[in-house]
CSV table of C-alpha atoms in Angstrom, one decimal:
chain,number,residue,atom,x,y,z
A,268,MET,CA,98.2,155.1,99.8
A,269,LYS,CA,95.4,152.5,100.4
A,270,ASN,CA,96.2,151.0,97.1
A,271,LYS,CA,99.9,150.8,98.1
A,272,LEU,CA,99.0,149.1,101.2
A,273,LEU,CA,96.6,146.7,99.5
A,274,SER,CA,99.2,145.8,97.0
A,275,LEU,CA,101.8,145.1,99.6
A,276,LEU,CA,99.3,142.9,101.6
A,277,LEU,CA,98.5,141.0,98.3
A,278,LEU,CA,102.3,140.6,97.7
A,279,THR,CA,103.0,139.3,101.2
A,280,LEU,CA,100.2,136.8,100.8
A,281,VAL,CA,101.4,135.6,97.5
A,282,SER,CA,104.9,135.1,98.6
A,283,TYR,CA,103.7,133.2,101.6
A,284,SER,CA,101.7,130.9,99.5
A,285,CYS,CA,104.5,130.4,97.0
A,286,SER,CA,107.1,129.6,99.6
A,287,ALA,CA,104.5,127.3,101.1
A,288,GLN,CA,104.6,125.0,98.0
A,289,ILE,CA,106.6,121.8,98.3
A,290,ASN,CA,108.4,121.1,95.0
A,291,TYR,CA,106.9,117.5,94.7
A,292,GLN,CA,108.7,116.8,91.4
A,293,PHE,CA,111.9,117.6,92.9
A,294,VAL,CA,111.3,115.3,95.7
A,295,LYS,CA,110.4,112.6,93.4
A,296,HIS,CA,113.5,113.1,91.6
A,297,LEU,CA,115.6,113.0,95.0
A,298,TYR,CA,113.6,109.7,95.9
A,299,THR,CA,114.2,108.1,92.4
A,300,ASN,CA,117.8,108.8,92.3
A,301,ASN,CA,118.2,107.9,96.0
A,302,LEU,CA,119.8,111.2,97.0
A,303,VAL,CA,119.3,110.8,100.6
A,304,ALA,CA,121.4,113.5,102.0
A,305,GLU,CA,119.9,116.2,99.4
A,306,HIS,CA,116.3,114.8,100.2
A,307,THR,CA,116.9,115.3,104.0
A,308,TYR,CA,118.4,118.6,103.5
A,309,TYR,CA,115.4,119.9,101.4
A,310,LEU,CA,112.8,118.8,103.9
A,311,HIS,CA,114.9,120.4,106.7
A,312,SER,CA,115.1,123.8,104.7
A,313,LEU,CA,111.2,123.6,104.2
A,314,GLN,CA,110.9,123.3,108.1
A,315,SER,CA,112.6,126.6,108.6
A,316,SER,CA,110.2,128.3,106.1
A,317,VAL,CA,106.7,129.2,106.9
A,318,VAL,CA,105.5,125.6,106.4
A,319,VAL,CA,106.0,124.4,109.9
A,320,ASN,CA,104.6,121.3,111.5
A,321,THR,CA,101.9,120.8,109.0
A,322,ASP,CA,100.5,117.4,107.8
A,323,SER,CA,102.3,117.8,104.3
A,324,LEU,CA,105.7,118.2,105.9
A,325,HIS,CA,105.3,115.2,108.2
A,326,TYR,CA,103.9,113.2,105.3
A,327,MET,CA,107.1,113.9,103.3
A,328,TYR,CA,109.2,113.0,106.3
A,329,ALA,CA,107.2,109.8,106.9
A,330,LYS,CA,108.0,108.7,103.4
A,331,LEU,CA,111.7,109.6,103.4
A,332,TYR,CA,112.1,107.6,106.7
A,333,LEU,CA,110.2,104.8,105.3
A,334,GLN,CA,112.5,104.7,102.3
A,335,GLN,CA,115.6,104.8,104.8
A,336,GLN,CA,113.9,102.0,106.8
A,337,ASN,CA,114.1,104.1,109.9
A,338,ASP,CA,111.2,102.8,111.7
A,339,SER,CA,111.0,104.8,114.9
A,340,LEU,CA,111.3,108.1,112.8
A,341,PHE,CA,108.8,106.9,110.5
A,342,PHE,CA,106.4,106.3,113.3
A,343,ALA,CA,106.9,109.6,114.9
A,344,HIS,CA,106.0,111.4,111.7
A,345,TYR,CA,103.3,109.1,110.5
A,346,THR,CA,101.3,109.7,113.8
A,347,GLN,CA,101.3,113.5,112.9
A,348,CYS,CA,99.9,112.8,109.5
A,349,THR,CA,97.9,109.7,109.5
A,350,ALA,CA,94.9,110.8,107.6
A,351,LEU,CA,97.0,112.3,104.7
A,352,PHE,CA,99.3,109.2,104.6
A,353,ASN,CA,96.3,106.6,104.7
A,354,ALA,CA,94.7,108.6,101.9
A,355,ASP,CA,97.7,108.0,99.6
A,356,SER,CA,96.9,104.3,98.6
A,357,ASN,CA,100.3,103.9,97.0
A,358,ALA,CA,102.2,105.0,100.1
A,359,LEU,CA,100.0,102.8,102.3
A,360,ARG,CA,100.4,99.6,100.1
A,361,TYR,CA,104.2,100.3,100.0
A,362,SER,CA,104.3,100.6,103.9
A,363,HIS,CA,102.1,97.3,104.1
A,364,TYR,CA,104.6,95.4,101.9
A,365,TYR,CA,107.6,97.0,103.9
A,366,PHE,CA,106.2,95.7,107.2
A,367,LEU,CA,105.1,92.4,106.1
A,368,LYS,CA,108.7,91.3,105.5
A,369,HIS,CA,110.0,93.3,108.5
A,370,LYS,CA,112.3,91.3,110.6
A,371,LYS,CA,111.1,92.5,114.0
A,372,THR,CA,107.7,91.0,115.2
A,373,LYS,CA,106.9,93.9,117.5
A,374,VAL,CA,107.4,96.6,114.9
A,375,GLN,CA,105.2,94.6,112.5
A,376,GLN,CA,102.5,94.1,115.1
A,377,ARG,CA,102.6,98.0,115.8
A,378,TRP,CA,102.0,98.7,112.1
A,379,PHE,CA,99.2,96.3,111.6
A,380,THR,CA,97.3,97.0,114.8
A,381,GLN,CA,96.8,100.6,113.7
A,382,ASN,CA,93.3,101.6,113.0
A,383,PHE,CA,93.3,101.9,109.2
A,384,PRO,CA,90.1,103.6,107.9
A,385,ALA,CA,88.0,102.0,105.3
A,386,SER,CA,89.1,103.1,102.0
A,387,ASN,CA,88.4,102.3,98.3
A,388,ASP,CA,91.7,100.5,98.2
A,389,THR,CA,90.6,96.9,98.9
A,390,LEU,CA,94.2,95.6,98.4
A,391,SER,CA,95.3,97.4,101.7
A,392,SER,CA,92.4,96.0,103.6
A,393,GLN,CA,93.4,92.5,102.2
A,394,VAL,CA,96.7,92.6,103.4
A,395,VAL,CA,95.8,93.8,106.8
A,396,SER,CA,93.2,91.2,107.2
A,397,PHE,CA,95.6,88.5,106.0
A,398,TYR,CA,98.1,89.6,108.6
A,399,SER,CA,95.5,89.6,111.4
A,400,SER,CA,94.2,86.4,110.5
A,401,LEU,CA,97.7,84.8,110.3
A,402,VAL,CA,98.5,86.2,114.0
A,403,ALA,CA,95.1,85.3,115.4
A,404,ASN,CA,94.3,81.7,116.9
A,405,GLU,CA,91.5,81.1,114.2
A,406,PRO,CA,92.4,79.4,110.8
A,407,THR,CA,93.3,81.9,108.1
A,408,LEU,CA,90.6,82.1,105.3
A,409,VAL,CA,91.7,82.7,101.9
A,410,SER,CA,90.1,81.9,98.6
A,411,ALA,CA,91.3,78.8,96.6
A,412,ASP,CA,92.5,80.8,93.8
A,413,ASN,CA,95.2,82.4,96.2
A,414,PRO,CA,98.6,81.0,95.2
A,415,LEU,CA,99.5,80.4,98.8
A,416,PHE,CA,96.3,78.5,99.6
A,417,THR,CA,98.1,74.9,100.0
A,418,ASP,CA,100.7,76.7,102.4
A,419,ILE,CA,98.0,78.6,104.3
A,420,LYS,CA,96.1,75.2,104.7
A,421,LYS,CA,99.3,73.4,106.0
A,422,TYR,CA,99.9,76.4,108.4
A,423,ASN,CA,96.3,76.3,109.7
A,424,LYS,CA,96.8,72.5,110.4
A,425,LEU,CA,100.1,73.4,112.2
A,426,LYS,CA,98.4,76.2,114.3
A,427,ARG,CA,96.1,73.6,115.9
A,428,LYS,CA,98.8,71.5,117.1
A,429,SER,CA,100.0,71.7,120.7
A,430,PRO,CA,103.7,71.6,121.7
A,431,ALA,CA,102.8,69.8,124.9
A,432,VAL,CA,101.2,66.9,123.0
A,433,ALA,CA,104.5,66.7,120.8
A,434,ALA,CA,106.5,66.4,123.9
A,435,CYS,CA,104.3,63.7,125.3
A,436,LEU,CA,104.2,61.8,122.0
A,437,SER,CA,108.1,62.0,121.9
A,438,ALA,CA,108.1,60.6,125.4
A,439,VAL,CA,106.3,57.6,124.2
A,440,VAL,CA,108.1,57.1,120.9
A,441,PRO,CA,111.2,59.1,120.4
A,442,GLY,CA,110.8,61.0,117.0
A,443,LEU,CA,107.0,60.9,117.1
A,444,GLY,CA,106.4,64.2,118.5
A,445,LYS,CA,108.6,65.7,115.6
A,446,TRP,CA,106.6,63.8,113.1
A,447,TYR,CA,103.5,65.2,114.7
A,448,GLY,CA,105.1,68.7,114.6
A,449,GLN,CA,105.6,68.4,110.7
A,450,ARG,CA,109.2,67.7,110.9
A,451,PRO,CA,109.4,64.2,109.4
A,452,ASN,CA,113.2,64.2,108.3
A,453,SER,CA,114.2,65.1,111.9
A,454,ALA,CA,111.6,62.5,113.1
A,455,ILE,CA,113.3,59.6,111.2
A,456,ILE,CA,116.8,60.6,112.4
A,457,THR,CA,115.7,60.9,116.0
A,458,PHE,CA,114.0,57.5,115.9
A,459,PHE,CA,116.9,55.8,114.5
A,460,SER,CA,119.5,57.4,116.5
A,461,GLN,CA,117.5,57.0,119.7
A,462,GLY,CA,116.9,53.3,118.7
A,463,VAL,CA,120.7,52.7,118.3
A,464,TYR,CA,121.5,54.3,121.6
A,465,ALA,CA,118.8,52.3,123.4
A,466,TYR,CA,119.9,49.1,121.8
A,467,GLN,CA,123.6,49.8,122.9
A,468,THR,CA,122.5,50.7,126.5
A,469,ILE,CA,120.4,47.5,126.7
A,470,GLU,CA,123.0,45.2,125.6
A,471,SER,CA,125.7,46.9,127.7
A,472,VAL,CA,123.4,46.5,130.9
A,473,LYS,CA,122.8,42.8,129.9
A,474,LYS,CA,126.2,41.8,129.2
A,475,LEU,CA,128.2,44.0,131.7
A,476,GLY,CA,125.4,44.6,134.3
A,477,LEU,CA,124.0,47.9,135.7
A,478,LYS,CA,126.8,48.8,138.0
A,479,ASN,CA,129.5,48.7,135.3
A,480,GLY,CA,131.0,52.1,134.3
A,481,PHE,CA,130.3,51.6,130.7
A,482,SER,CA,126.7,50.8,131.3
A,483,ILE,CA,126.3,53.8,133.6
A,484,PHE,CA,127.9,56.0,130.8
A,485,SER,CA,125.6,54.4,128.0
A,486,LEU,CA,122.6,54.9,130.3
A,487,SER,CA,123.3,58.5,131.0
A,488,PHE,CA,124.3,59.1,127.3
A,489,PHE,CA,121.0,57.7,126.2
A,490,SER,CA,118.8,59.4,128.8
A,491,PHE,CA,120.3,62.7,127.8
A,492,PHE,CA,119.6,62.3,124.3
A,493,TYR,CA,116.1,61.1,125.1
A,494,LEU,CA,115.4,64.1,127.3
A,495,SER,CA,116.7,66.4,124.5
A,496,ASN,CA,114.4,64.6,122.1
A,497,ILE,CA,111.4,65.6,124.4
A,498,TYR,CA,112.7,69.2,124.9
A,499,GLY,CA,113.4,69.4,121.2
A,500,SER,CA,110.0,68.3,120.3
A,501,TYR,CA,108.2,70.9,122.3
A,502,HIS,CA,110.5,73.8,121.3
A,503,ASP,CA,110.8,72.7,117.7
A,504,LEU,CA,106.9,72.9,117.2
A,505,LYS,CA,106.9,76.4,118.8
A,506,ASP,CA,109.6,77.6,116.5
A,507,LEU,CA,108.2,76.1,113.5
A,508,LYS,CA,105.0,78.0,113.9
A,509,GLN,CA,106.8,81.3,114.0
A,510,GLN,CA,109.0,80.3,111.1
A,511,ARG,CA,105.9,79.3,108.7
A,512,LYS,CA,104.2,82.5,109.7
A,513,LYS,CA,107.2,84.4,108.8
A,514,GLN,CA,107.6,82.5,105.5
A,515,LEU,CA,104.1,83.0,104.6
A,516,LEU,CA,104.3,86.8,105.2
A,517,LEU,CA,107.4,86.8,103.0
A,518,ASP,CA,105.7,85.1,100.2
A,519,GLU,CA,102.5,87.1,100.5
A,520,GLU,CA,104.8,90.3,100.2
A,521,LYS,CA,106.5,88.9,97.1
A,522,TYR,CA,103.1,88.0,95.6
A,523,TYR,CA,101.7,91.5,96.1
A,524,GLN,CA,104.9,93.1,95.1
A,525,LEU,CA,105.1,91.2,91.8
A,526,ASN,CA,101.3,91.6,90.9
A,527,TYR,CA,100.5,94.9,92.5
A,528,PRO,CA,103.7,96.9,92.7
A,529,ALA,CA,103.8,100.1,94.8
A,530,THR,CA,106.2,102.9,95.1
A,531,LEU,CA,106.4,105.9,97.4
A,532,TYR,CA,106.1,108.5,94.7
B,218,MET,CA,188.0,91.2,140.7
B,219,LYS,CA,187.2,95.1,140.4
B,220,LEU,CA,187.9,95.0,136.6
B,221,SER,CA,185.5,91.9,136.0
B,222,PHE,CA,182.9,93.8,138.0
B,223,TYR,CA,183.2,96.7,135.8
B,224,ILE,CA,183.2,94.7,132.7
B,225,LEU,CA,179.9,93.2,133.9
B,226,LEU,CA,178.6,96.3,134.7
B,227,PHE,CA,179.5,97.8,131.4
B,228,CYS,CA,177.9,94.8,129.7
B,229,TYR,CA,174.7,95.2,131.6
B,230,VAL,CA,174.3,98.9,130.8
B,231,ALA,CA,175.2,98.5,127.2
B,232,SER,CA,172.7,95.6,126.7
B,233,SER,CA,169.8,97.7,128.4
B,234,ALA,CA,170.7,100.7,126.3
B,235,LEU,CA,171.0,98.5,123.1
B,236,TYR,CA,167.6,97.1,124.2
B,237,ALA,CA,166.2,100.6,124.7
B,238,GLN,CA,167.2,101.5,121.1
B,239,SER,CA,165.0,98.6,119.5
B,240,ALA,CA,162.0,99.8,117.7
B,241,ASP,CA,159.6,97.5,119.5
B,242,SER,CA,160.3,98.7,123.0
B,243,THR,CA,160.2,102.6,122.9
B,244,ILE,CA,157.2,104.3,124.4
B,245,THR,CA,157.1,106.7,121.3
B,246,THR,CA,156.7,103.8,118.7
B,247,GLN,CA,153.8,102.4,121.1
B,248,LEU,CA,152.1,105.7,121.1
B,249,LEU,CA,152.6,105.9,117.4
B,250,SER,CA,151.2,102.6,116.8
B,251,ASN,CA,148.1,103.1,119.1
B,252,THR,CA,147.5,106.4,117.3
B,253,PHE,CA,147.9,105.5,113.7
B,254,ASN,CA,147.4,101.6,113.5
B,255,GLU,CA,144.2,100.1,112.5
B,256,PHE,CA,141.8,100.0,115.4
B,257,THR,CA,141.4,96.5,116.9
B,258,PRO,CA,138.6,95.8,119.3
B,259,ALA,CA,139.3,94.3,122.7
B,260,PRO,CA,139.7,90.5,122.6
B,261,THR,CA,136.3,88.9,123.8
B,262,TYR,CA,136.1,86.0,126.3
B,263,LYS,CA,136.0,82.7,124.5
B,264,ARG,CA,134.2,80.9,127.4
B,265,PRO,CA,131.3,83.2,128.1
B,266,PHE,CA,130.3,81.4,131.3
B,267,MET,CA,133.6,82.3,132.9
B,268,GLN,CA,132.8,86.2,132.4
B,269,PRO,CA,132.9,88.2,135.6
B,270,GLN,CA,129.2,89.3,135.3
B,271,THR,CA,128.1,85.8,136.0
B,272,SER,CA,126.4,85.0,139.3
B,273,MET,CA,128.4,83.2,142.1
B,274,LEU,CA,126.4,80.1,141.7
B,275,LYS,CA,127.5,79.8,138.2
B,276,LYS,CA,131.0,80.4,139.0
B,277,LEU,CA,131.0,77.7,141.9
B,278,ASN,CA,129.1,75.1,139.8
B,279,PRO,CA,131.8,72.6,138.7
B,280,LEU,CA,129.4,71.1,136.1
B,281,ILE,CA,129.9,74.4,134.0
B,282,TYR,CA,133.7,74.0,134.0
B,283,ILE,CA,133.4,70.3,133.0
B,284,SER,CA,131.2,71.0,130.3
B,285,GLY,CA,133.1,74.0,129.1
B,286,GLY,CA,136.3,72.1,129.4
B,287,LEU,CA,134.9,69.2,127.2
B,288,LEU,CA,133.5,71.6,124.6
B,289,PHE,CA,136.9,73.4,124.5
B,290,LEU,CA,138.7,70.1,123.9
B,291,TYR,CA,136.3,69.0,121.3
B,292,GLN,CA,136.3,72.3,119.4
B,293,ASN,CA,140.0,73.0,119.5
B,294,ILE,CA,141.5,69.3,119.3
B,295,ALA,CA,139.0,66.7,118.2
B,296,SER,CA,136.8,68.7,115.5
B,297,GLU,CA,140.1,69.7,113.7
B,298,GLN,CA,141.1,66.0,113.7
B,299,ILE,CA,137.8,64.7,112.1
B,300,GLN,CA,137.3,67.7,109.9
B,301,ALA,CA,133.7,67.9,111.1
B,302,THR,CA,131.2,70.0,109.1
B,303,CYS,CA,127.8,71.0,110.1
B,304,THR,CA,124.3,71.4,108.6
B,305,TYR,CA,123.7,74.4,110.7
B,306,HIS,CA,125.3,77.8,110.2
B,307,ILE,CA,126.1,78.0,114.0
B,308,SER,CA,127.9,74.6,114.5
B,309,CYS,CA,126.4,72.3,117.2
B,310,SER,CA,129.1,72.8,119.9
B,311,GLU,CA,129.2,76.7,119.4
B,312,ASN,CA,125.3,76.5,119.6
B,313,MET,CA,125.5,74.6,122.7
B,314,LYS,CA,127.8,77.1,124.4
B,315,LEU,CA,125.4,80.0,123.3
B,316,GLN,CA,122.3,78.0,124.6
B,317,ILE,CA,124.1,77.3,128.0
B,318,LYS,CA,124.7,81.0,128.3
B,319,ARG,CA,121.3,82.1,127.3
B,320,LYS,CA,119.1,79.4,129.0
B,321,GLY,CA,121.4,77.8,131.7
B,322,LEU,CA,123.3,74.4,132.0
B,323,LEU,CA,120.5,71.9,131.7
B,324,ALA,CA,118.2,73.7,129.2
B,325,GLY,CA,121.1,74.8,127.2
B,326,MET,CA,122.7,71.1,127.1
B,327,LEU,CA,119.3,69.8,126.0
B,328,SER,CA,118.9,72.4,123.2
B,329,GLY,CA,122.3,71.8,122.1
B,330,LEU,CA,122.0,68.0,122.0
B,331,ASN,CA,118.6,68.3,120.2
B,332,GLN,CA,120.5,70.2,117.3
B,333,LEU,CA,123.2,67.6,117.5
B,334,ASN,CA,120.7,64.8,117.1
B,335,ASN,CA,119.2,66.7,114.0
B,336,CYS,CA,122.6,67.3,112.4
B,337,ALA,CA,122.1,65.7,109.0
B,338,PRO,CA,121.7,67.1,105.4
B,339,SER,CA,118.1,65.8,105.0
B,340,VAL,CA,116.9,68.0,107.8
B,341,LEU,CA,117.2,71.1,105.4
B,342,LYS,CA,113.8,70.1,103.9
B,343,ASP,CA,112.1,70.6,107.3
B,344,TYR,CA,113.0,74.3,107.4
B,345,PRO,CA,111.2,77.1,105.5
B,346,ALA,CA,113.1,78.6,102.7
B,347,TYR,CA,114.3,81.9,104.4
B,348,LYS,CA,116.1,79.8,106.9
B,349,ILE,CA,118.3,78.1,104.3
B,350,THR,CA,121.5,80.2,103.5
B,351,PRO,CA,123.0,80.3,100.1
B,352,ASN,CA,125.7,77.7,101.3
B,353,TYR,CA,122.8,75.3,102.0
B,354,THR,CA,123.2,75.5,105.8
B,355,ILE,CA,120.3,76.3,108.3
B,356,ASN,CA,120.5,79.6,109.7
B,357,ASN,CA,120.1,78.9,113.3
B,358,THR,CA,120.4,82.4,114.7
B,359,GLU,CA,118.0,83.6,117.3
B,360,GLU,CA,115.3,85.6,115.9
B,361,GLU,CA,113.5,88.6,117.4
């Protein structure tokens, strides 16, 4: 009787441990062949078994939603299995690359402001420090052998420039603020077009007088474009900083993906 | 007199009966078309600053109607005549309408005029690569 009870207990324990195993190879097959519905169904079926709310299941879910680019669900599961996910250097690198090229800045910031633990994977720390330095007000420090060294140097120079100074320069000389804001082609076009409008306004005022309808029209036409030049210099510099930063992040992601590819499985 | 009246009455009844038989006017055909035809979304306002959700100040401001009217004339009449093309993905006039809706009349106009001032193919070199579409236009949609 005692033997029977012991064998029954042993059988129960063994069956529990067997049903608790996630078939990793099967999940990898589902991921590789992009069988999203089957993948989701398999993880849901695991949830209903004895394996409930454990790190492993949340880790699998986090990877699934990362593959599907479902950010909110990814974060929901990631917070439940942070240590396990961060220990997988391949998955961590994959997520870094994914968030580097993410369209929404807030989601990007949310990922990169996580407290990533120091790990043996120096590449992950490099990616995080690169992002942090780009976002911060200090110049981004990279080694000269980084292929994006020239672009980063240019971006560092752009970071120091002030939109207010650009607006003031444009007020003095139309187009100068855009030249200051690293948009030379726009500066040239603005300078010449404003020059033509100004010349035309001065000529009409000289010949027809200030109270003439055409002079008033020319003057208001020129003043609107002049004000738009000042407004544009201010906002274009602000926009250019964001655009250059985004381009650098995209280029960095391409560089890492080509040289240090990462997959989820 | 009575005969002519009855003839007229008959013609009226016959014509309305004939009209009722046409496929376009029966309620049944309308119901069938609503149920089985492809879904088409409700038409949107072409002039966003005239939507009912805008404030009373915007509705009473005559400058908004003047600017909207001028843009309408340019987009629907003038630009078709001169076959204008734009370096930007969203054309200058459309962009001005969007900016007026987002930022208000003055800031929107200045923003739109700034784009108009920069509308030349050489300006492409001032933008980063991800902003350039495959058609070599500048993607000037608002970024999040």
